[in-house]
């Protein structure tokens, strides 16, 4: 508890990192030490020191993708947030799914998330009654994702499309979130 969890946030400098850094600053058990970098400014020291890396809606180059896969091999965690700008190099096979195009639900009924795996550590805190209601969150956009072999789908959008997927890579784990973590595609 005395040592903060070091999180590397890779972001293009959009307002999304403001929401993420403030949300992580709230935690105190454990505390989070967040370092924000643009994709082209990530250093080897940043990657070595990070326990987890959050890639927030950026175009990941093959070189950065290979460096991130080494974080996974050594037991680190990776969360890839796949908004409109997100891309992942096909030659770096670590994602739990293949990114497809965006699905625009802003003109019709917005999407909802369901089918959550409450037994998974990500959602375990929400198991008890009145501990959060993901079905009330509206999604106006998300990326279609095809699950990779061996991936676990932890949540789905209402039409059955995966919303959150996980895959073990080396000693680490990678999560793929098929929407944004800011207000551009949802009111989460």
Tab-separated table of C-alpha atoms in Angstrom:
chain	number	residue	atom	x	y	z
A	1	UNK	CA	0.000	0.000	0.000
A	2	UNK	CA	2.886	2.423	0.587
A	3	UNK	CA	4.172	2.047	-2.974
A	4	UNK	CA	2.029	3.681	-5.673
A	5	UNK	CA	1.107	1.739	-8.798
A	6	UNK	CA	2.967	3.338	-11.682
A	7	UNK	CA	0.700	3.884	-14.679
A	8	UNK	CA	1.930	5.106	-18.041
A	9	UNK	CA	-0.862	6.903	-19.906
A	10	UNK	CA	-0.164	7.161	-23.631
A	11	UNK	CA	-2.395	9.858	-25.048
A	12	UNK	CA	-2.393	12.412	-27.855
A	13	UNK	CA	-2.892	15.240	-25.401
A	14	UNK	CA	-6.654	15.446	-25.855
A	15	UNK	CA	-8.919	16.298	-22.940
A	16	UNK	CA	-9.408	12.574	-22.321
A	17	UNK	CA	-6.275	12.382	-20.228
A	18	UNK	CA	-7.722	15.011	-17.876
A	19	UNK	CA	-10.602	12.660	-16.996
A	20	UNK	CA	-8.296	9.690	-16.624
A	21	UNK	CA	-5.653	11.387	-14.506
A	22	UNK	CA	-8.312	12.850	-12.199
A	23	UNK	CA	-10.080	9.492	-11.876
A	24	UNK	CA	-6.828	7.736	-10.995
A	25	UNK	CA	-5.872	10.502	-8.530
A	26	UNK	CA	-8.931	9.621	-6.432
A	27	UNK	CA	-7.576	6.179	-5.565
A	28	UNK	CA	-5.608	5.778	-2.370
A	29	UNK	CA	-5.629	2.029	-1.832
A	30	UNK	CA	-3.588	1.650	-3.922
A	31	UNK	CA	-2.373	5.089	-4.933
A	32	UNK	CA	-1.578	5.667	-8.600
A	33	UNK	CA	1.446	7.500	-9.932
A	34	UNK	CA	0.438	8.520	-13.469
A	35	UNK	CA	2.911	9.610	-16.136
A	36	UNK	CA	1.360	11.005	-19.338
A	37	UNK	CA	3.263	10.711	-22.627
A	38	UNK	CA	2.472	11.256	-26.286
A	39	UNK	CA	3.058	8.094	-28.379
A	40	UNK	CA	6.256	9.467	-29.910
A	41	UNK	CA	7.691	10.495	-26.506
A	42	UNK	CA	7.492	7.154	-24.652
A	43	UNK	CA	10.919	6.211	-23.317
A	44	UNK	CA	12.306	2.824	-22.323
A	45	UNK	CA	12.502	4.100	-18.749
A	46	UNK	CA	8.758	4.915	-18.853
A	47	UNK	CA	8.011	1.355	-19.937
A	48	UNK	CA	10.393	-0.236	-17.433
A	49	UNK	CA	8.915	1.660	-14.493
A	50	UNK	CA	5.251	1.146	-15.416
A	51	UNK	CA	3.230	-1.619	-13.806
A	52	UNK	CA	0.410	-0.840	-16.224
A	53	UNK	CA	0.103	1.046	-19.491
A	54	UNK	CA	-3.094	2.713	-20.666
A	55	UNK	CA	-3.160	3.480	-24.395
A	56	UNK	CA	-5.920	6.049	-24.794
A	57	UNK	CA	-7.317	6.225	-28.331
A	58	UNK	CA	-4.031	6.560	-30.219
A	59	UNK	CA	-2.555	5.158	-33.412
A	60	UNK	CA	0.069	2.696	-32.164
A	61	UNK	CA	2.995	2.202	-34.531
A	62	UNK	CA	4.613	-1.200	-35.019
A	63	UNK	CA	7.698	-0.052	-33.077
A	64	UNK	CA	5.624	1.116	-30.095
A	65	UNK	CA	3.467	-2.021	-30.296
A	66	UNK	CA	6.572	-4.253	-30.026
A	67	UNK	CA	7.787	-2.239	-27.034
A	68	UNK	CA	4.385	-2.583	-25.357
A	69	UNK	CA	4.386	-6.348	-25.970
A	70	UNK	CA	7.630	-6.551	-23.959
A	71	UNK	CA	5.800	-4.908	-21.028
A	72	UNK	CA	3.263	-7.737	-21.215
A	73	UNK	CA	5.938	-10.426	-21.454
A	74	UNK	CA	7.472	-9.256	-18.168
A	75	UNK	CA	4.101	-9.294	-16.384
A	76	UNK	CA	2.805	-5.757	-16.896
A	77	UNK	CA	-0.749	-4.810	-17.721
A	78	UNK	CA	-2.014	-3.051	-20.829
A	79	UNK	CA	-5.377	-1.388	-21.404
A	80	UNK	CA	-6.088	-0.272	-24.961
A	81	UNK	CA	-8.961	2.198	-25.328
A	82	UNK	CA	-10.258	2.047	-28.898
A	83	UNK	CA	-11.949	5.273	-29.854
A	84	UNK	CA	-12.123	6.786	-33.338
A	85	UNK	CA	-8.369	7.484	-33.585
A	86	UNK	CA	-7.175	4.110	-32.251
A	87	UNK	CA	-5.206	1.760	-34.478
A	88	UNK	CA	-3.028	-1.238	-33.685
A	89	UNK	CA	-0.367	-2.773	-35.952
A	90	UNK	CA	-1.421	-6.190	-37.277
A	91	UNK	CA	2.131	-7.552	-36.994
A	92	UNK	CA	2.058	-7.156	-33.180
A	93	UNK	CA	-0.350	-9.887	-32.098
A	94	UNK	CA	-1.213	-9.072	-28.493
A	95	UNK	CA	-4.723	-7.602	-28.583
A	96	UNK	CA	-7.632	-9.804	-27.504
A	97	UNK	CA	-9.520	-8.796	-30.617
A	98	UNK	CA	-9.293	-7.241	-34.047
A	99	UNK	CA	-10.491	-3.661	-34.318
A	100	UNK	CA	-13.183	-2.981	-36.860
A	101	UNK	CA	-14.829	0.250	-37.861
A	102	UNK	CA	-16.782	2.577	-35.627
A	103	UNK	CA	-20.445	1.979	-34.951
A	104	UNK	CA	-22.383	5.247	-34.724
A	105	UNK	CA	-25.370	4.946	-32.408
A	106	UNK	CA	-25.900	8.702	-31.976
A	107	UNK	CA	-28.756	8.888	-34.500
A	108	UNK	CA	-30.631	5.838	-33.288
A	109	UNK	CA	-31.059	4.170	-29.939
A	110	UNK	CA	-27.819	4.451	-28.048
A	111	UNK	CA	-26.085	1.227	-27.095
A	112	UNK	CA	-26.012	-0.279	-23.616
A	113	UNK	CA	-23.549	-2.660	-22.003
A	114	UNK	CA	-24.675	-5.992	-20.657
A	115	UNK	CA	-23.429	-9.494	-20.103
A	116	UNK	CA	-20.758	-8.405	-17.632
A	117	UNK	CA	-18.546	-11.087	-16.115
A	118	UNK	CA	-18.987	-10.105	-12.466
A	119	UNK	CA	-16.642	-12.905	-11.378
A	120	UNK	CA	-13.727	-11.149	-13.106
A	121	UNK	CA	-11.620	-8.795	-10.937
A	122	UNK	CA	-12.476	-5.822	-13.176
A	123	UNK	CA	-16.184	-6.071	-12.345
A	124	UNK	CA	-16.091	-7.871	-8.989
A	125	UNK	CA	-16.503	-4.613	-7.053
A	126	UNK	CA	-19.855	-4.088	-8.829
A	127	UNK	CA	-21.325	-7.489	-7.863
A	128	UNK	CA	-23.212	-6.395	-4.790
A	129	UNK	CA	-26.613	-4.694	-5.066
A	130	UNK	CA	-26.480	-0.901	-5.540
A	131	UNK	CA	-22.779	-1.028	-6.459
A	132	UNK	CA	-23.135	0.500	-9.904
A	133	UNK	CA	-25.434	0.028	-12.858
A	134	UNK	CA	-23.686	-0.287	-16.190
A	135	UNK	CA	-27.002	-0.771	-17.990
A	136	UNK	CA	-27.795	2.914	-17.457
A	137	UNK	CA	-24.676	4.094	-19.321
A	138	UNK	CA	-25.411	5.265	-22.864
A	139	UNK	CA	-22.914	4.627	-25.660
A	140	UNK	CA	-23.208	6.765	-28.781
A	141	UNK	CA	-20.269	5.160	-30.506
A	142	UNK	CA	-17.995	2.160	-30.233
A	143	UNK	CA	-15.631	0.109	-32.349
A	144	UNK	CA	-16.733	-3.264	-33.620
A	145	UNK	CA	-14.321	-5.909	-32.384
A	146	UNK	CA	-13.839	-9.531	-33.391
A	147	UNK	CA	-12.570	-11.588	-30.467
A	148	UNK	CA	-9.230	-13.335	-30.986
A	149	UNK	CA	-8.829	-17.041	-30.223
A	150	UNK	CA	-8.197	-17.484	-26.510
A	151	UNK	CA	-9.635	-14.084	-25.597
A	152	UNK	CA	-12.265	-13.719	-22.914
A	153	UNK	CA	-15.169	-11.336	-23.526
A	154	UNK	CA	-15.875	-9.586	-20.219
A	155	UNK	CA	-18.713	-7.316	-21.386
A	156	UNK	CA	-20.836	-6.895	-24.509
A	157	UNK	CA	-22.832	-4.117	-26.083
A	158	UNK	CA	-26.574	-4.768	-26.430
A	159	UNK	CA	-26.258	-6.099	-29.994
A	160	UNK	CA	-23.755	-8.743	-28.857
A	161	UNK	CA	-20.588	-6.947	-29.982
A	162	UNK	CA	-17.721	-7.281	-27.479
A	163	UNK	CA	-17.219	-4.162	-25.337
A	164	UNK	CA	-14.355	-5.343	-23.099
A	165	UNK	CA	-12.033	-8.226	-23.859
A	166	UNK	CA	-9.029	-9.725	-22.097
A	167	UNK	CA	-6.137	-11.897	-23.169
A	168	UNK	CA	-3.063	-13.197	-21.388
A	169	UNK	CA	0.215	-12.431	-23.154
A	170	UNK	CA	3.378	-13.752	-21.577
A	171	UNK	CA	3.143	-13.085	-17.851
A	172	UNK	CA	0.895	-10.048	-18.406
A	173	UNK	CA	-2.652	-9.279	-19.404
A	174	UNK	CA	-4.100	-6.972	-22.014
A	175	UNK	CA	-7.597	-5.491	-21.966
A	176	UNK	CA	-9.292	-3.930	-24.977
A	177	UNK	CA	-12.120	-1.439	-24.379
A	178	UNK	CA	-14.109	-0.821	-27.571
A	179	UNK	CA	-15.221	2.727	-26.812
A	180	UNK	CA	-13.793	5.858	-25.194
A	181	UNK	CA	-13.294	6.773	-21.550
A	182	UNK	CA	-14.330	10.379	-22.050
A	183	UNK	CA	-17.640	11.960	-23.023
A	184	UNK	CA	-17.105	11.781	-26.793
A	185	UNK	CA	-18.785	8.370	-27.257
A	186	UNK	CA	-20.585	7.745	-23.964
A	187	UNK	CA	-21.781	9.210	-20.695
A	188	UNK	CA	-19.750	6.698	-18.665
